[in-house]
Amino acid sequence: MRCSRAKAIATLTVCTLLGLTLAGQHRGADADDKSDETTDDNASVVGVVKFDGERLKRKPLVLREKGGKLSDCHILHDNPLLDESRIVSAKGELANVFIYVKKGLKKKIYPIPKSPALLNQEKCMFRPRVQGIQVGQEFLMRNSDPMTHNVRSFARRNRAFNVAQPAKSPDRDRVFTRGEGAVKLQCDIHPWMKAYYFVMEHPYFAVTNEKGQFKINGLPTGEYTLVAWHEEYGEQKVEITVAATGSTDVGFTFEDKAK
Amino acid sequence: MRNLVSPLLSITALLIAIAVGVLHFTSDSGPNSASNSSTSQTAELYQPALEHDPPTPQPPESAIRDFDTFLDRLREASQNSVTSLVLHKDALVRAEQVFRESAGVPDNVPIEMHSPFFTVDPEAIFALYFDLPTLERGLGLFQQHCSQCHGPYGRGNGSATQRWYTGNFPRNFWYGKFKNRSTEYGTVPTDGDLYRTLTRGLYGSTMPPFRHLSAEDRWSLVEFIKSLAGFYDDYDETVVNRFDSDIGNWSAAPLEIGEEPTVTLESVTRGRILFIEQGCVKCHQSNKSKPVGLARWEGGFDSWLDEMNRPIEHSRDLTNQVFRSGAASSDLFRIISGGPTIGPMPSYLNIAEEKRWDLVHYVQSVFKPDYPQAPATADAQANPPKTGDDNGTGAPGGVGSAEK
């Protein structure tokens, strides 16, 4: 039991459309789909994540190092880099939301993806910003820039790390041994560089694209708790029932915490 | 449900002990006065001829080795309200209530009472710390000597910190993160490391040396500090201790420190080039002619934070020989290899050992006038960095990722 650990309680409304099948839908086709490895493809879970509230203008990032010196990074960009912490489309769809199955799966060992998960340091940004990595999967950190970066992880369950990576140095790699939620990554030399990863014990997760879409394939029939996480807007949970055929449509709507 | 130790009595005892500890604290040891005085201390203090690897302690005679005796001892201790080491899970709620009432904290204000001792049951504690008497002794000493800075629950928020606005804040022991380690980045220190910290203090910070306490007392404090490194794992919804090598993956054997190569002009020069190539200069730069110094700039960034998200305003000034965990070659080698784990400085274990020694020599050459001095002209060789060679051998496909 845990007492009064200061935890922001997100008072967010969850709009769920359970078990609604959409005929002939193409949504989620380009959403991050990590479930190729599973053979079970009885059904899929699809949906769109929305943001209900004032769409904030994305601010240009200030490319300064600690101390205020203008960073070399600005030479890599003709246009100012925009803040990526809240990417909301004109239609109010929210990108970079991590969706995963939290409860309901049977304990089982899932095959480890053969291809590594990659974190690229590209033009002084981490790419991708949000990703899921499976336990045991290789995680590569690559520096494609002409300057030194460091990657610091704030892991709590897995061992935290902080590696420096001068230009052209070989990829760094790591393997995580335990599942873990939302771990922040940061470059301390270029403090605007941030990314997040989840270490998953199964392949049932996805990240929303710019249209807020996601798709999780191959979930066996059953009842699950699905969680949607966003770096600024917090976490939402919903109970879903996955039927043997068709797709389960799930919607999440985030609101501004300030309200 | 297991027999509970009386939380009320225990908490009261704890609060009294804290009050005593606070009174005991003298106000002239504030951070600024302490750090000023430490810079003016003699150089000898920074490299005391001290045990680098203190002997592994043996459990004292009083260690309890069977669980029933352990439980009896707990009950007895709580009845005499000698100490308040253990509360069972359910007691936490009541403990919090007592604390709220006594401290006048309104119901809607969250307070943090979590600690492994409040949330883990006796069996779990026994598995880790059958050595109850040592812990009790550690707790007493902690309240007397440490709680003013490190807080009554070891949360790094003691009364003395309220007047602090800058510099390094006292450690929060619940996170199990420590700077002064002989182990890899992100892992817990060895007992010997903690003992060394207590014996030496952390130079340039307010953390004083406790050499005046007996060796046994220091060992009890080490045990007690470890017991605080509990961590609520929301993933498993359990509390685990970071020092428990069975559960976490946070413990590791100490890194090997090989023999130090001889200091030569070449090694110092290579070190200087590496200092630029490896990005040290980004965080340790000053406008002095050498690429080392103090990067002290106030405010503006929210990204250099310690384990409790309190600001770290500057990196270390490498020119004045005042290093938290010592300025001896082995100390510097350790911090460069393992990183401080707290704050932004990376671990450089992925570069070859000779290169880490080169860096050590370079850093030392800055404050040791009798060392060879690298020519500033060498800097040109570092920029732009040479291709892919950070594995120390110059050969492709080396050990660039050896730090798993």
mmCIF file of C-alpha atoms in Angstrom, chain B residues 48-222:
data_model
loop_
_atom_site.group_PDB
_atom_site.id
_atom_site.type_symbol
_atom_site.label_atom_id
_atom_site.label_comp_id
_atom_site.label_asym_id
_atom_site.label_seq_id
_atom_site.Cartn_x
_atom_site.Cartn_y
_atom_site.Cartn_z
ATOM 1 C CA PRO B 48 43.582 11.486 3.219
ATOM 2 C CA ALA B 49 45.578 8.309 3.479
ATOM 3 C CA LEU B 50 42.395 6.395 3.899
ATOM 4 C CA GLU B 51 41.271 2.887 3.313
ATOM 5 C CA HIS B 52 40.075 2.848 -0.294
ATOM 6 C CA ASP B 53 38.536 -0.502 0.205
ATOM 7 C CA PRO B 54 37.542 -0.771 3.802
ATOM 8 C CA PRO B 55 37.228 -4.322 5.100
ATOM 9 C CA THR B 56 33.865 -6.018 4.739
ATOM 10 C CA PRO B 57 32.117 -5.819 8.073
ATOM 11 C CA GLN B 58 31.216 -8.946 9.964
ATOM 12 C CA PRO B 59 27.743 -9.068 11.490
ATOM 13 C CA PRO B 60 28.137 -8.129 15.135
ATOM 14 C CA GLU B 61 27.679 -10.612 17.961
ATOM 15 C CA SER B 62 24.217 -9.235 18.513
ATOM 16 C CA ALA B 63 22.914 -10.177 15.035
ATOM 17 C CA ILE B 64 19.708 -12.195 15.179
ATOM 18 C CA ARG B 65 19.633 -15.148 12.907
ATOM 19 C CA ASP B 66 16.241 -16.723 13.409
ATOM 20 C CA PHE B 67 12.932 -15.180 12.520
ATOM 21 C CA ASP B 68 11.035 -15.914 15.724
ATOM 22 C CA THR B 69 13.666 -14.299 17.844
ATOM 23 C CA PHE B 70 13.631 -11.420 15.412
ATOM 24 C CA LEU B 71 9.872 -10.951 15.835
ATOM 25 C CA ASP B 72 10.068 -11.229 19.605
ATOM 26 C CA ARG B 73 12.776 -8.682 19.601
ATOM 27 C CA LEU B 74 10.657 -6.344 17.481
ATOM 28 C CA ARG B 75 7.650 -6.604 19.775
ATOM 29 C CA GLU B 76 9.776 -6.095 22.785
ATOM 30 C CA ALA B 77 11.423 -3.070 21.247
ATOM 31 C CA SER B 78 8.097 -1.505 20.345
ATOM 32 C CA GLN B 79 6.646 -2.168 23.794
ATOM 33 C CA ASN B 80 9.504 -0.380 25.415
ATOM 34 C CA SER B 81 9.074 2.242 22.725
ATOM 35 C CA VAL B 82 12.774 2.079 22.233
ATOM 36 C CA THR B 83 12.511 2.384 18.534
ATOM 37 C CA SER B 84 10.042 2.359 15.710
ATOM 38 C CA LEU B 85 11.726 0.355 13.080
ATOM 39 C CA VAL B 86 8.888 -1.716 11.785
ATOM 40 C CA LEU B 87 5.306 -1.032 11.032
ATOM 41 C CA HIS B 88 3.167 -3.416 9.116
ATOM 42 C CA LYS B 89 1.368 -2.322 5.978
ATOM 43 C CA ASP B 90 -1.948 -1.660 7.712
ATOM 44 C CA ALA B 91 -0.267 0.373 10.361
ATOM 45 C CA LEU B 92 0.834 2.894 7.803
ATOM 46 C CA VAL B 93 -2.613 4.451 7.606
ATOM 47 C CA ARG B 94 -2.748 4.925 11.347
ATOM 48 C CA ALA B 95 0.826 6.136 11.452
ATOM 49 C CA GLU B 96 -0.006 8.764 8.915
ATOM 50 C CA GLN B 97 -3.045 9.841 10.921
ATOM 51 C CA VAL B 98 -0.965 10.228 14.061
ATOM 52 C CA PHE B 99 1.605 12.174 12.159
ATOM 53 C CA ARG B 100 -1.030 14.425 10.622
ATOM 54 C CA GLU B 101 -2.607 15.216 13.952
ATOM 55 C CA SER B 102 0.612 15.849 15.772
ATOM 56 C CA ALA B 103 2.026 17.984 12.989
ATOM 57 C CA GLY B 104 -1.276 19.700 12.211
ATOM 58 C CA VAL B 105 -1.283 18.751 8.550
ATOM 59 C CA PRO B 106 -4.737 19.214 6.970
ATOM 60 C CA ASP B 107 -6.321 16.171 5.363
ATOM 61 C CA ASN B 108 -6.135 17.518 1.851
ATOM 62 C CA VAL B 109 -2.386 18.081 2.001
ATOM 63 C CA PRO B 110 -0.510 14.958 0.984
ATOM 64 C CA ILE B 111 2.382 13.896 3.178
ATOM 65 C CA GLU B 112 4.974 11.375 2.308
ATOM 66 C CA MET B 113 5.431 8.716 4.906
ATOM 67 C CA HIS B 114 6.550 5.926 2.736
ATOM 68 C CA SER B 115 9.606 4.027 3.702
ATOM 69 C CA PRO B 116 10.348 0.338 3.480
ATOM 70 C CA PHE B 117 10.056 0.080 7.211
ATOM 71 C CA PHE B 118 6.576 1.398 7.085
ATOM 72 C CA THR B 119 5.358 -0.749 4.293
ATOM 73 C CA VAL B 120 7.162 -4.047 4.203
ATOM 74 C CA ASP B 121 6.270 -6.808 6.574
ATOM 75 C CA PRO B 122 8.733 -8.145 9.133
ATOM 76 C CA GLU B 123 9.543 -11.225 7.104
ATOM 77 C CA ALA B 124 10.785 -9.168 4.213
ATOM 78 C CA ILE B 125 12.884 -7.096 6.519
ATOM 79 C CA PHE B 126 14.242 -10.109 8.240
ATOM 80 C CA ALA B 127 15.331 -11.537 4.920
ATOM 81 C CA LEU B 128 17.423 -8.481 4.344
ATOM 82 C CA TYR B 129 18.359 -7.242 7.756
ATOM 83 C CA PHE B 130 18.359 -9.892 10.367
ATOM 84 C CA ASP B 131 20.784 -7.628 12.070
ATOM 85 C CA LEU B 132 18.185 -5.658 13.980
ATOM 86 C CA PRO B 133 20.360 -4.301 16.777
ATOM 87 C CA THR B 134 22.682 -2.716 14.256
ATOM 88 C CA LEU B 135 19.741 -1.108 12.515
ATOM 89 C CA GLU B 136 18.362 0.231 15.734
ATOM 90 C CA ARG B 137 21.689 1.650 16.564
ATOM 91 C CA GLY B 138 21.918 3.135 13.085
ATOM 92 C CA LEU B 139 18.502 4.716 13.455
ATOM 93 C CA GLY B 140 19.482 6.336 16.737
ATOM 94 C CA LEU B 141 22.720 7.660 15.312
ATOM 95 C CA PHE B 142 20.929 8.874 12.228
ATOM 96 C CA GLN B 143 18.471 10.885 14.248
ATOM 97 C CA GLN B 144 21.270 12.351 16.259
ATOM 98 C CA HIS B 145 23.760 13.187 13.534
ATOM 99 C CA CYS B 146 22.074 13.199 10.160
ATOM 100 C CA SER B 147 18.359 13.961 10.283
ATOM 101 C CA GLN B 148 18.818 17.724 10.471
ATOM 102 C CA CYS B 149 20.134 17.641 6.928
ATOM 103 C CA HIS B 150 18.884 14.361 5.518
ATOM 104 C CA GLY B 151 15.431 14.636 7.052
ATOM 105 C CA PRO B 152 13.699 12.539 9.693
ATOM 106 C CA TYR B 153 12.847 9.864 7.156
ATOM 107 C CA GLY B 154 16.003 10.234 5.131
ATOM 108 C CA ARG B 155 14.125 12.111 2.436
ATOM 109 C CA GLY B 156 16.856 14.698 1.981
ATOM 110 C CA ASN B 157 14.638 17.435 3.351
ATOM 111 C CA GLY B 158 15.859 18.074 6.879
ATOM 112 C CA SER B 159 15.134 21.288 8.686
ATOM 113 C CA ALA B 160 18.532 22.709 7.762
ATOM 114 C CA THR B 161 17.697 22.580 4.075
ATOM 115 C CA GLN B 162 14.939 25.134 4.430
ATOM 116 C CA ARG B 163 17.464 27.916 4.468
ATOM 117 C CA TRP B 164 19.347 26.551 1.478
ATOM 118 C CA TYR B 165 18.853 27.927 -1.929
ATOM 119 C CA THR B 166 21.785 26.634 -3.915
ATOM 120 C CA GLY B 167 24.525 24.061 -3.995
ATOM 121 C CA ASN B 168 24.061 20.349 -3.525
ATOM 122 C CA PHE B 169 21.172 19.340 -1.341
ATOM 123 C CA PRO B 170 21.446 16.418 1.044
ATOM 124 C CA ARG B 171 20.833 13.035 -0.419
ATOM 125 C CA ASN B 172 17.401 11.426 -0.359
ATOM 126 C CA PHE B 173 18.189 7.868 0.637
ATOM 127 C CA TRP B 174 14.958 6.368 -0.666
ATOM 128 C CA TYR B 175 16.210 6.509 -4.222
ATOM 129 C CA GLY B 176 19.295 4.445 -3.586
ATOM 130 C CA LYS B 177 21.293 6.795 -5.819
ATOM 131 C CA PHE B 178 24.779 7.786 -4.752
ATOM 132 C CA LYS B 179 27.676 9.678 -6.243
ATOM 133 C CA ASN B 180 30.542 8.155 -4.404
ATOM 134 C CA ARG B 181 30.587 4.636 -5.798
ATOM 135 C CA SER B 182 33.054 2.125 -7.077
ATOM 136 C CA THR B 183 30.277 0.492 -9.097
ATOM 137 C CA GLU B 184 28.739 1.081 -12.499
ATOM 138 C CA TYR B 185 26.371 3.925 -13.353
ATOM 139 C CA GLY B 186 22.868 3.460 -12.016
ATOM 140 C CA THR B 187 23.786 0.830 -9.465
ATOM 141 C CA VAL B 188 23.945 1.032 -5.719
ATOM 142 C CA PRO B 189 27.284 1.565 -3.979
ATOM 143 C CA THR B 190 29.081 -1.126 -2.058
ATOM 144 C CA ASP B 191 29.065 -1.025 1.727
ATOM 145 C CA GLY B 192 32.673 0.056 1.522
ATOM 146 C CA ASP B 193 31.707 3.049 -0.634
ATOM 147 C CA LEU B 194 29.160 4.248 1.900
ATOM 148 C CA TYR B 195 31.633 3.712 4.671
ATOM 149 C CA ARG B 196 34.169 5.784 2.769
ATOM 150 C CA THR B 197 31.605 8.580 2.355
ATOM 151 C CA LEU B 198 30.917 8.611 6.069
ATOM 152 C CA THR B 199 34.586 8.613 6.890
ATOM 153 C CA ARG B 200 35.616 11.277 4.434
ATOM 154 C CA GLY B 201 32.508 13.367 3.958
ATOM 155 C CA LEU B 202 31.878 14.868 0.538
ATOM 156 C CA TYR B 203 34.417 17.580 -0.060
ATOM 157 C CA GLY B 204 33.065 20.947 -1.037
ATOM 158 C CA SER B 205 29.542 20.112 0.121
ATOM 159 C CA THR B 206 28.022 20.396 3.562
ATOM 160 C CA MET B 207 28.246 16.664 4.086
ATOM 161 C CA PRO B 208 30.774 16.424 6.912
ATOM 162 C CA PRO B 209 33.179 13.592 7.651
ATOM 163 C CA PHE B 210 32.163 11.382 10.562
ATOM 164 C CA ARG B 211 35.553 10.065 11.449
ATOM 165 C CA HIS B 212 34.891 10.858 15.067
ATOM 166 C CA LEU B 213 32.272 8.118 15.227
ATOM 167 C CA SER B 214 33.607 4.666 15.976
ATOM 168 C CA ALA B 215 34.002 2.256 13.074
ATOM 169 C CA GLU B 216 31.140 0.219 14.470
ATOM 170 C CA ASP B 217 28.886 3.256 14.563
ATOM 171 C CA ARG B 218 29.714 4.102 10.992
ATOM 172 C CA TRP B 219 28.899 0.562 9.938
ATOM 173 C CA SER B 220 25.539 0.734 11.709
ATOM 174 C CA LEU B 221 24.796 3.931 9.835
ATOM 175 C CA VAL B 222 25.699 2.238 6.563
#
